[in-house]
PDB file of C-alpha atoms in Angstrom:
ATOM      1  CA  UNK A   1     -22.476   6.548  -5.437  1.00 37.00           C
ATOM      2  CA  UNK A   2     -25.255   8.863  -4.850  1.00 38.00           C
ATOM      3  CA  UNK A   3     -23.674  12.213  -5.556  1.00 40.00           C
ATOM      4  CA  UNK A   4     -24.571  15.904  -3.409  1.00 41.00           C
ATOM      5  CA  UNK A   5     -23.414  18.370  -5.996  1.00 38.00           C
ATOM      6  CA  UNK A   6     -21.917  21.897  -5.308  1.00 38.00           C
ATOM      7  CA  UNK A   7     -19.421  20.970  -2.351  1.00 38.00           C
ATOM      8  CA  UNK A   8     -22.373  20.523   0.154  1.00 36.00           C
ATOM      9  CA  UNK A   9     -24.322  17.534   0.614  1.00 36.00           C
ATOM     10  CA  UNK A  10     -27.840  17.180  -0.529  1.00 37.00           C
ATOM     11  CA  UNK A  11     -27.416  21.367  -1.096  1.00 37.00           C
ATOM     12  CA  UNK A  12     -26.918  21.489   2.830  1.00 37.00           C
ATOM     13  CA  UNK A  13     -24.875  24.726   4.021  1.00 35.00           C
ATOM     14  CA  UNK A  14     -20.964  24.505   2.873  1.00 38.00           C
ATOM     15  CA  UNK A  15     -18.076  23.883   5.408  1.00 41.00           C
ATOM     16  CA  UNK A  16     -16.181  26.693   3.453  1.00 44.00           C
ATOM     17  CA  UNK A  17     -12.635  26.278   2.505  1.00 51.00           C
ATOM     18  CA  UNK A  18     -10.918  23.380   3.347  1.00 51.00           C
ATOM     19  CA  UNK A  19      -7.676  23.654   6.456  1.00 55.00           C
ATOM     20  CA  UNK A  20      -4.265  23.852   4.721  1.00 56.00           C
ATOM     21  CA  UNK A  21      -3.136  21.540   7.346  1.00 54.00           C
ATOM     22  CA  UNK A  22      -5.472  18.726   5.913  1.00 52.00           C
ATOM     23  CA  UNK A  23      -4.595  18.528   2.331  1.00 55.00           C
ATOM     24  CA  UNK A  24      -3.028  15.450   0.846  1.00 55.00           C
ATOM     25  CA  UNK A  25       1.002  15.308   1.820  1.00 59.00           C
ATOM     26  CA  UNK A  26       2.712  16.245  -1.588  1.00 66.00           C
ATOM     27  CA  UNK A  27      -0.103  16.159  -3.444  1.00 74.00           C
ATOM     28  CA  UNK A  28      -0.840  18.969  -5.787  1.00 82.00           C
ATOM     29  CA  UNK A  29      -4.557  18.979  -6.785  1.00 85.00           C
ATOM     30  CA  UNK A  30      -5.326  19.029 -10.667  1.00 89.00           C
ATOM     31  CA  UNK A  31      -7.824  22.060  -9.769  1.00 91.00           C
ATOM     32  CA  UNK A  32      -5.039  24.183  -8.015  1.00 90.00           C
ATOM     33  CA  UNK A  33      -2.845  24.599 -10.919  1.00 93.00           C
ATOM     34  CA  UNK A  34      -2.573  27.930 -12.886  1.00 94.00           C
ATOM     35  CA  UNK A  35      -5.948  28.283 -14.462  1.00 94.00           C
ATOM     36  CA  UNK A  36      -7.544  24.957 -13.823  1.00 95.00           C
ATOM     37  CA  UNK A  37     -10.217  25.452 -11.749  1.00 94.00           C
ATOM     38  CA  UNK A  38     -12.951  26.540 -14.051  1.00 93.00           C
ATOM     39  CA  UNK A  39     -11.894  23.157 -16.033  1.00 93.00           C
ATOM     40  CA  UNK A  40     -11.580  20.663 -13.512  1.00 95.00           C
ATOM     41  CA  UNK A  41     -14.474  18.479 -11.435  1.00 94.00           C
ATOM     42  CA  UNK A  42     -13.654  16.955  -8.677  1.00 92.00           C
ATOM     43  CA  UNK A  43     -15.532  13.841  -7.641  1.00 90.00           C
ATOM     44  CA  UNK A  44     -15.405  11.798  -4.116  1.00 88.00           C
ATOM     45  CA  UNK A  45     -16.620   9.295  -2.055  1.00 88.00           C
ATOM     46  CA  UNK A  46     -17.608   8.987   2.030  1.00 90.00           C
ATOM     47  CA  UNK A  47     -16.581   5.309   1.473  1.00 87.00           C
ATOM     48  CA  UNK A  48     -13.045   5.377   1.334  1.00 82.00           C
ATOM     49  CA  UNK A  49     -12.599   8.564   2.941  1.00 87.00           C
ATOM     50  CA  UNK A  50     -14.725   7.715   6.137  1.00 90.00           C
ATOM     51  CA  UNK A  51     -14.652   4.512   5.820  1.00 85.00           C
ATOM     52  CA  UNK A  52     -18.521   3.788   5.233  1.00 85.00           C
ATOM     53  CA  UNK A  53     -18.349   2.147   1.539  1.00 82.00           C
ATOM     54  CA  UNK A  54     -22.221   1.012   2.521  1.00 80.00           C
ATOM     55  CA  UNK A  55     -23.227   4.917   2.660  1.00 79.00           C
ATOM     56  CA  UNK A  56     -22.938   5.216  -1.111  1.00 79.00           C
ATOM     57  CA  UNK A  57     -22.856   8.685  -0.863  1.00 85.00           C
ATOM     58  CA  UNK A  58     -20.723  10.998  -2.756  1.00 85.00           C
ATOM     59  CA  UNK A  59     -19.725  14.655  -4.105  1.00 88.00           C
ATOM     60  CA  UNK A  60     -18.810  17.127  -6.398  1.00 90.00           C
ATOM     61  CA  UNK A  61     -16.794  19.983  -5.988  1.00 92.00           C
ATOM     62  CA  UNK A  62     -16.303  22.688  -8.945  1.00 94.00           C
ATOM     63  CA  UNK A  63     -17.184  25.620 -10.711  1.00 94.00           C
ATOM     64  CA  UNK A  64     -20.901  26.708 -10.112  1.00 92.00           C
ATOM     65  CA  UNK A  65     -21.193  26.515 -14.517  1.00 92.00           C
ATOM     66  CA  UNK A  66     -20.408  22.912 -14.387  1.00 92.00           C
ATOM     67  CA  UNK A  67     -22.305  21.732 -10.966  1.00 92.00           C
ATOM     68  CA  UNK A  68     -25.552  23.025 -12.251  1.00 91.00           C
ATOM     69  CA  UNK A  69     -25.777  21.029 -15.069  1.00 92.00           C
ATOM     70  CA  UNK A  70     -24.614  17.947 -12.904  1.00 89.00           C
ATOM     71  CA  UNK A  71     -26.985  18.463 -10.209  1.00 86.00           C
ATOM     72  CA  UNK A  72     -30.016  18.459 -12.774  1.00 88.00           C
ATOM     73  CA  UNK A  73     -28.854  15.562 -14.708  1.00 86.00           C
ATOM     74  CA  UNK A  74     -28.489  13.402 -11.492  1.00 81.00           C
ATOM     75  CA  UNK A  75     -31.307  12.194 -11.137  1.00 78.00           C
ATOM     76  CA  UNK A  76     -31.883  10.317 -14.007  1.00 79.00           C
ATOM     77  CA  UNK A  77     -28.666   8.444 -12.864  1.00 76.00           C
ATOM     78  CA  UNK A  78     -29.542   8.112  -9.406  1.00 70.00           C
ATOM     79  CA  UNK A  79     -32.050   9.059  -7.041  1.00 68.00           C
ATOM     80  CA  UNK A  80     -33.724   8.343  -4.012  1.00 70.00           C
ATOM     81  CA  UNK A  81     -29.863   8.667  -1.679  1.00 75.00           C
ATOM     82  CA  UNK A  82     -30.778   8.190   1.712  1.00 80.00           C
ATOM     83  CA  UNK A  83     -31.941  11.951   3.289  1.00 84.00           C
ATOM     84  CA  UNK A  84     -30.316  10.793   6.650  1.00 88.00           C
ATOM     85  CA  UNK A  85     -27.410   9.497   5.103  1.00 87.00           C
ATOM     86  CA  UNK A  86     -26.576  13.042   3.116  1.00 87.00           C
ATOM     87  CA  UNK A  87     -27.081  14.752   6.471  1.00 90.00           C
ATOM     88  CA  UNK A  88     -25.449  12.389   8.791  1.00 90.00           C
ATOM     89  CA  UNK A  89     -22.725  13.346   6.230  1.00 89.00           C
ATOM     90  CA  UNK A  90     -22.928  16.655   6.252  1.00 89.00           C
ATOM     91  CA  UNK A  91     -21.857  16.297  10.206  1.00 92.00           C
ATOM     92  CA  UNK A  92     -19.309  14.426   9.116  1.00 91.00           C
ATOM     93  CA  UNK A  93     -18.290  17.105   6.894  1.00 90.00           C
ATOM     94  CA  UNK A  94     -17.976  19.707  10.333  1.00 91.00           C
ATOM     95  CA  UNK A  95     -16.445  17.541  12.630  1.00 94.00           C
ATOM     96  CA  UNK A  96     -13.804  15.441  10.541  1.00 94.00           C
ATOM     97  CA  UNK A  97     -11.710  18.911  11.196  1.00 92.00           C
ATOM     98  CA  UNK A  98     -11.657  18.825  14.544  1.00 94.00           C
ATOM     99  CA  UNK A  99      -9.336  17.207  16.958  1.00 95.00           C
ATOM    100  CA  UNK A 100      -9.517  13.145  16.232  1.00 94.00           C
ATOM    101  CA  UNK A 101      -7.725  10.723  18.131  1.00 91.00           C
ATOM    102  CA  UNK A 102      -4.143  12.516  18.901  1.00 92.00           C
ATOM    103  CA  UNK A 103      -4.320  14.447  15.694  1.00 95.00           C
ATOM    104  CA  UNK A 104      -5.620  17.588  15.323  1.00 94.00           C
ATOM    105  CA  UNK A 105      -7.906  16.553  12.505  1.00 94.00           C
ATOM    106  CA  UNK A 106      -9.285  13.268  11.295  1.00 95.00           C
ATOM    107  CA  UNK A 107      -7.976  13.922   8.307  1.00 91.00           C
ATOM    108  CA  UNK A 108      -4.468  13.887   9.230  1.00 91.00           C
ATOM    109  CA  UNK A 109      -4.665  10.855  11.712  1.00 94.00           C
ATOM    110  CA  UNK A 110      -6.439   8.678   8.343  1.00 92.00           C
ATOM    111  CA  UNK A 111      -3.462  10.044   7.020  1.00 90.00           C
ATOM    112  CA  UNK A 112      -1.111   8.462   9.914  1.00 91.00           C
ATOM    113  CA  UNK A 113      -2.494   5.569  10.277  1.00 93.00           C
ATOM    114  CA  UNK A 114      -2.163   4.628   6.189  1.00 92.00           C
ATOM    115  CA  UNK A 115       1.318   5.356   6.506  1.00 91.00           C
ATOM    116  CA  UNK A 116       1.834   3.379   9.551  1.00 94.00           C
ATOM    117  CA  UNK A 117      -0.062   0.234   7.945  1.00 95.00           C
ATOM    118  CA  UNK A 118       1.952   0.962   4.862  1.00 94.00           C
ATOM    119  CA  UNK A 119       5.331   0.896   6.283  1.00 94.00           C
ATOM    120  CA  UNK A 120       4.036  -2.542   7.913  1.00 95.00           C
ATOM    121  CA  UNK A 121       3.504  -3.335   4.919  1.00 95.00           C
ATOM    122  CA  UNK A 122       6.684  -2.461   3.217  1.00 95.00           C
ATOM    123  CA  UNK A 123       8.761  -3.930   6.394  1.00 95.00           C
ATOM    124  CA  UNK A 124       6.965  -7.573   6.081  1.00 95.00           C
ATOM    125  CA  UNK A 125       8.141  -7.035   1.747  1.00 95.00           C
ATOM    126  CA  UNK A 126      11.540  -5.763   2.016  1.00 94.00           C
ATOM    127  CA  UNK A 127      12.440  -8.389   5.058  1.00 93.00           C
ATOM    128  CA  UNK A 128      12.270 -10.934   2.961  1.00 92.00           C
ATOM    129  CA  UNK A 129      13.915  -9.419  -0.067  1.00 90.00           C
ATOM    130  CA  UNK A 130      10.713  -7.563  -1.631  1.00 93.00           C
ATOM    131  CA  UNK A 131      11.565  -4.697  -2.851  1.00 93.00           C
ATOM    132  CA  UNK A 132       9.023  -2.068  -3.004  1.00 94.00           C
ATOM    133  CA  UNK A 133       8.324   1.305  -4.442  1.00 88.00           C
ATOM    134  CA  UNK A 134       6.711   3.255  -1.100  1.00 75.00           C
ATOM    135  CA  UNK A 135       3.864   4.588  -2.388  1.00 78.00           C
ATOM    136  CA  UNK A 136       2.699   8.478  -0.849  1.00 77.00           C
ATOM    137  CA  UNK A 137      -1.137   8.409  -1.135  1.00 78.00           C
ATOM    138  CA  UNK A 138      -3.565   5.330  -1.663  1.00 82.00           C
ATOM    139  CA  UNK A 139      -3.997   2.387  -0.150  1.00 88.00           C
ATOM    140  CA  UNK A 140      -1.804   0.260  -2.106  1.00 93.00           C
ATOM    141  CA  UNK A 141       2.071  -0.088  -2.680  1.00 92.00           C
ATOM    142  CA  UNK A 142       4.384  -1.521  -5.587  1.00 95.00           C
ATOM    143  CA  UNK A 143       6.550  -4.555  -4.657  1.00 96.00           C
ATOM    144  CA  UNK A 144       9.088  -5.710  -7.892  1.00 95.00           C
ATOM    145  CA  UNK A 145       8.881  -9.361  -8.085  1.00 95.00           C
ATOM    146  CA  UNK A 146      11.286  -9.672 -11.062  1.00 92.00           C
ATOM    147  CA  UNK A 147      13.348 -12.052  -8.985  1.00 91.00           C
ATOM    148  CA  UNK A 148      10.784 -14.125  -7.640  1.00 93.00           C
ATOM    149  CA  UNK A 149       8.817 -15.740 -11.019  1.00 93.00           C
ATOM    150  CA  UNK A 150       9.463 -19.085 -12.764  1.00 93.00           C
ATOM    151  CA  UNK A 151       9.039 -22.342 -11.192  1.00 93.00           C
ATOM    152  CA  UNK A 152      12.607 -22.259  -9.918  1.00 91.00           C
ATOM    153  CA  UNK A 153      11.149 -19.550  -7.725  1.00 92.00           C
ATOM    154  CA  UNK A 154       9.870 -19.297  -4.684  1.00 93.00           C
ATOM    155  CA  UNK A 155       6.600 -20.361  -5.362  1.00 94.00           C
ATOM    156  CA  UNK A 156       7.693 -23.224  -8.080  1.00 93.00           C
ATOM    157  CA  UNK A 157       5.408 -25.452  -6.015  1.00 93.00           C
ATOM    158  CA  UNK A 158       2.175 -23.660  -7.603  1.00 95.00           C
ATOM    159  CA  UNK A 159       3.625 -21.744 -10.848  1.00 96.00           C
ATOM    160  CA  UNK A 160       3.231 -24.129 -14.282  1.00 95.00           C
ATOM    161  CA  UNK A 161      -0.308 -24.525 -12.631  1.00 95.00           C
ATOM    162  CA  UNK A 162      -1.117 -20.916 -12.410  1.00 96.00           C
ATOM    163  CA  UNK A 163       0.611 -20.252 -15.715  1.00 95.00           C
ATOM    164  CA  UNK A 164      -2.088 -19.553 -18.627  1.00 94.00           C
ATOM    165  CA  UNK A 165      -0.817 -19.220 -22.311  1.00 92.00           C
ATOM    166  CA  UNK A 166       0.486 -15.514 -23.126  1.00 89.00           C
ATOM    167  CA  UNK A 167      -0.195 -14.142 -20.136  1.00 91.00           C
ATOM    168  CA  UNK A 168       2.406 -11.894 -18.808  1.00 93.00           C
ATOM    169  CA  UNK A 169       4.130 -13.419 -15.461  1.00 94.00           C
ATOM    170  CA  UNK A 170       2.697 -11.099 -12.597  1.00 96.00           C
ATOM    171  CA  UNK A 171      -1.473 -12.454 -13.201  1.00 96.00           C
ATOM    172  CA  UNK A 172       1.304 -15.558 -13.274  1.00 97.00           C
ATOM    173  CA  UNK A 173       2.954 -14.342  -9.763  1.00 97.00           C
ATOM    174  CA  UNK A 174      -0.599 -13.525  -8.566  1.00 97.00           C
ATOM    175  CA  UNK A 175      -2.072 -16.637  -8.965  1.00 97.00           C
ATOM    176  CA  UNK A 176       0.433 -18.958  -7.188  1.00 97.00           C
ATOM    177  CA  UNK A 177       0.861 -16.442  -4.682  1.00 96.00           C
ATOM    178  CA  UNK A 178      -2.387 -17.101  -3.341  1.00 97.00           C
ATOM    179  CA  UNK A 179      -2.457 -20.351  -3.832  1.00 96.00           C
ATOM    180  CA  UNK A 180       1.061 -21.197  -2.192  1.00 95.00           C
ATOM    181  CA  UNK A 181       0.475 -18.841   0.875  1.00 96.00           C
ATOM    182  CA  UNK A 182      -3.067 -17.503   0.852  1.00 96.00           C
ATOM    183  CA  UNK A 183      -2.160 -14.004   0.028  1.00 97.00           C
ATOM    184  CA  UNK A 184      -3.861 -11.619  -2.431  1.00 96.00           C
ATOM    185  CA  UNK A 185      -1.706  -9.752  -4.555  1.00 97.00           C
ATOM    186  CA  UNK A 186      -2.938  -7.741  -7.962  1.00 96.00           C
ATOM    187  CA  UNK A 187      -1.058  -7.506 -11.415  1.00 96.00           C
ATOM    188  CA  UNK A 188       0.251  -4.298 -12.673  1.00 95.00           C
ATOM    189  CA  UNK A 189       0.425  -4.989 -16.186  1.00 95.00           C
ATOM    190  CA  UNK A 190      -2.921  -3.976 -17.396  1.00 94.00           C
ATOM    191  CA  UNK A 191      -1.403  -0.233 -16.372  1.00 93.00           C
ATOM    192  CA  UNK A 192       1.264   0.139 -18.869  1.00 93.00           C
ATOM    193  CA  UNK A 193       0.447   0.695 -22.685  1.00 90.00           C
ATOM    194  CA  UNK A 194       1.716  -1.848 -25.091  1.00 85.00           C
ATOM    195  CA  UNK A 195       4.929   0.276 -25.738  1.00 91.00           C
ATOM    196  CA  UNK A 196       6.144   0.094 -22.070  1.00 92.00           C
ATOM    197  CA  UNK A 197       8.642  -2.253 -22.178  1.00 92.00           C
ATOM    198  CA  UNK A 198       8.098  -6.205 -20.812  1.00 85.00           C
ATOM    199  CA  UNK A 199      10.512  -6.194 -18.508  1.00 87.00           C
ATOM    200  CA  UNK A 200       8.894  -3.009 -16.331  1.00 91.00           C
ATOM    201  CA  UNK A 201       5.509  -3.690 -17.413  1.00 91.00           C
ATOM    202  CA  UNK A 202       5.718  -7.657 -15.898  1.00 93.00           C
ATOM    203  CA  UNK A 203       7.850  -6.840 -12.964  1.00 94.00           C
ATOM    204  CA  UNK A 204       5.646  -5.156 -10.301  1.00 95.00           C
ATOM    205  CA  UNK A 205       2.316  -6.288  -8.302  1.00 97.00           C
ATOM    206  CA  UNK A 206       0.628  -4.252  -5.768  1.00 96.00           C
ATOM    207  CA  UNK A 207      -0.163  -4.925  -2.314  1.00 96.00           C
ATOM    208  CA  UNK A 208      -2.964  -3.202  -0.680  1.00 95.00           C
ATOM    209  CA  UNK A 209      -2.418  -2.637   3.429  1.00 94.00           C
ATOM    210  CA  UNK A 210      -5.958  -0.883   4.089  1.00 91.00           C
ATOM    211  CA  UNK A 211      -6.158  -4.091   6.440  1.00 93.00           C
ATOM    212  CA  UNK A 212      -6.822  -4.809  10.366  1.00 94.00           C
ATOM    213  CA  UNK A 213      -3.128  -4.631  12.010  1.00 95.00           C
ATOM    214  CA  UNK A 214      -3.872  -8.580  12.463  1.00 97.00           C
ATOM    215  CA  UNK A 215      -4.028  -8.863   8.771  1.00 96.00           C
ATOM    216  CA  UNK A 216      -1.195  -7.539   7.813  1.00 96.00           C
ATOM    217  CA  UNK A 217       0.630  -9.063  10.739  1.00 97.00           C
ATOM    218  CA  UNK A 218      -0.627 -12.611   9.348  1.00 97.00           C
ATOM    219  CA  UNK A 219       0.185 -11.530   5.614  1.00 96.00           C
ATOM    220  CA  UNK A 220       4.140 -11.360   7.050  1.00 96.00           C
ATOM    221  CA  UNK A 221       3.589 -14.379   8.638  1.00 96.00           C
ATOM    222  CA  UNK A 222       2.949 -16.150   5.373  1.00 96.00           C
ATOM    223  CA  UNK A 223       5.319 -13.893   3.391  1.00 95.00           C
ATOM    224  CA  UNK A 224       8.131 -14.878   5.505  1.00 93.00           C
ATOM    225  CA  UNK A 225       8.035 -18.340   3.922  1.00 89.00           C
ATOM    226  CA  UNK A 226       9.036 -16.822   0.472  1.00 85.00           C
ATOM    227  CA  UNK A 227      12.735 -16.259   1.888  1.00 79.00           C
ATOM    228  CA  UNK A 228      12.452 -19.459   3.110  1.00 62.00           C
ATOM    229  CA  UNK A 229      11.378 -21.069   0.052  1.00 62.00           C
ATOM    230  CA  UNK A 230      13.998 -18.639  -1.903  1.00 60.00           C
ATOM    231  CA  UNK A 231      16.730 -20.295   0.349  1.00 60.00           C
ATOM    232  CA  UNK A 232      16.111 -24.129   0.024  1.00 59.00           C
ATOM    233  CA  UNK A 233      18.364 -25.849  -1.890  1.00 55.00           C
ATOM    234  CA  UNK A 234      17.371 -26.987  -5.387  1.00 51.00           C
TER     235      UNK A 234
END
């Protein structure tokens, strides 16, 4: 993403320090610890925040000795970022902390309406015997699957063909997920080091619930046919 250094877009006047009431809930920034601040960058995008991924517009936020140097190596990353598009942002910037919806910021309503769609999310999981670890930022969640893989599972009907030699058993889980029910689910494994044991590093997949409310509705549609699946007699 196109990036407006110095906490400002495209060097545009700052919105000066940011409401308490719309940081992250239990989330303690890196740059707020004890001394951190002069050693930390802090990089973000409009597309997840706002929503408007096509944008590609960005920024930094740190101390002026660091920006500096950022700002004048830019461009020979990336230039030429839309001049509307930094100061539609910028107006962005002012009114996002105003009143939005029936919160009294946008901030915290993108922050209400996450949770909801992650607690459908979790519900449409843990009703048919999911279990998941509730995540408290992001837009995806953990669900275990360690009772769910092989083909006497659940979704046996797809599983020696998504198998592939030595590959651990949630890209496994994954594949005949989607292919048994139509729903996307990504492997874990690639986030644990080799010394993580198998049976935690293999046991979880994430589901992401930054969907329409008719998309996740349909996803426990389809999901409720694991329990049925899970309950058929051999």
């Amino acid at each position: 993403a196109s990036l407006a250094a110095g906490g400002s877009p495209a060097g545009g006047a700052s919105g000066g320090p940011a409401d308490p009431n719309d940081r992250p809930a239990g989330h303690v920034h890196f740059a707020a610890l004890p001394g951190m601040w002069d050693q930390t960058i802090t990089v973000s995008s409009a597309g997840k925040t706002f929503g408007i991924t096509g944008w590609q517009i960005g920024w930094v936020v740190g101390p002026a000795q660091w920006i500096e140097p950022i700002q004048r190596f830019m461009p020979n990353l990336q230039f030429c970022a839309p001049t509307l598009m930094q100061r539609a942002l910028g107006r962005v910037f002012e009114t996002a902390s105003q009143p939005f919806g029936d919160a009294p910021s946008y901030y915290e309503w993108l922050r209400q309406d996450y949770a909801r769609r992650r607690d459908l999310m979790v519900s449409a999981l843990e009703a048919v015997g999911v279990q998941t670890a509730r995540s408290q930022g992001g837009f995806f969640l953990l669900a275990d699957i360690a009772e769910l893989c092989g083909e006497e599972g659940p979704l046996g009907e797809h599983w020696a063909a998504s198998a592939r030699p030595d590959e651990p058993q949630d890209w496994t889980f994954c594949r005949a997920l989607a292919a048994q029910l139509g729903v996307v689910a990504l492997p874990v494994s690639p986030f644990f080091g080799p010394d993580a044991p198998a049976d935690v590093r293999h046991r979880f997949v994430r589901f992401c619930f930054a969907k329409t409310d008719a998309t996740l509705e349909e996803a426990a549609r389809r999901l409720r046919r694991l329990r049925v699946a899970a309950a058929a007699p051999a």
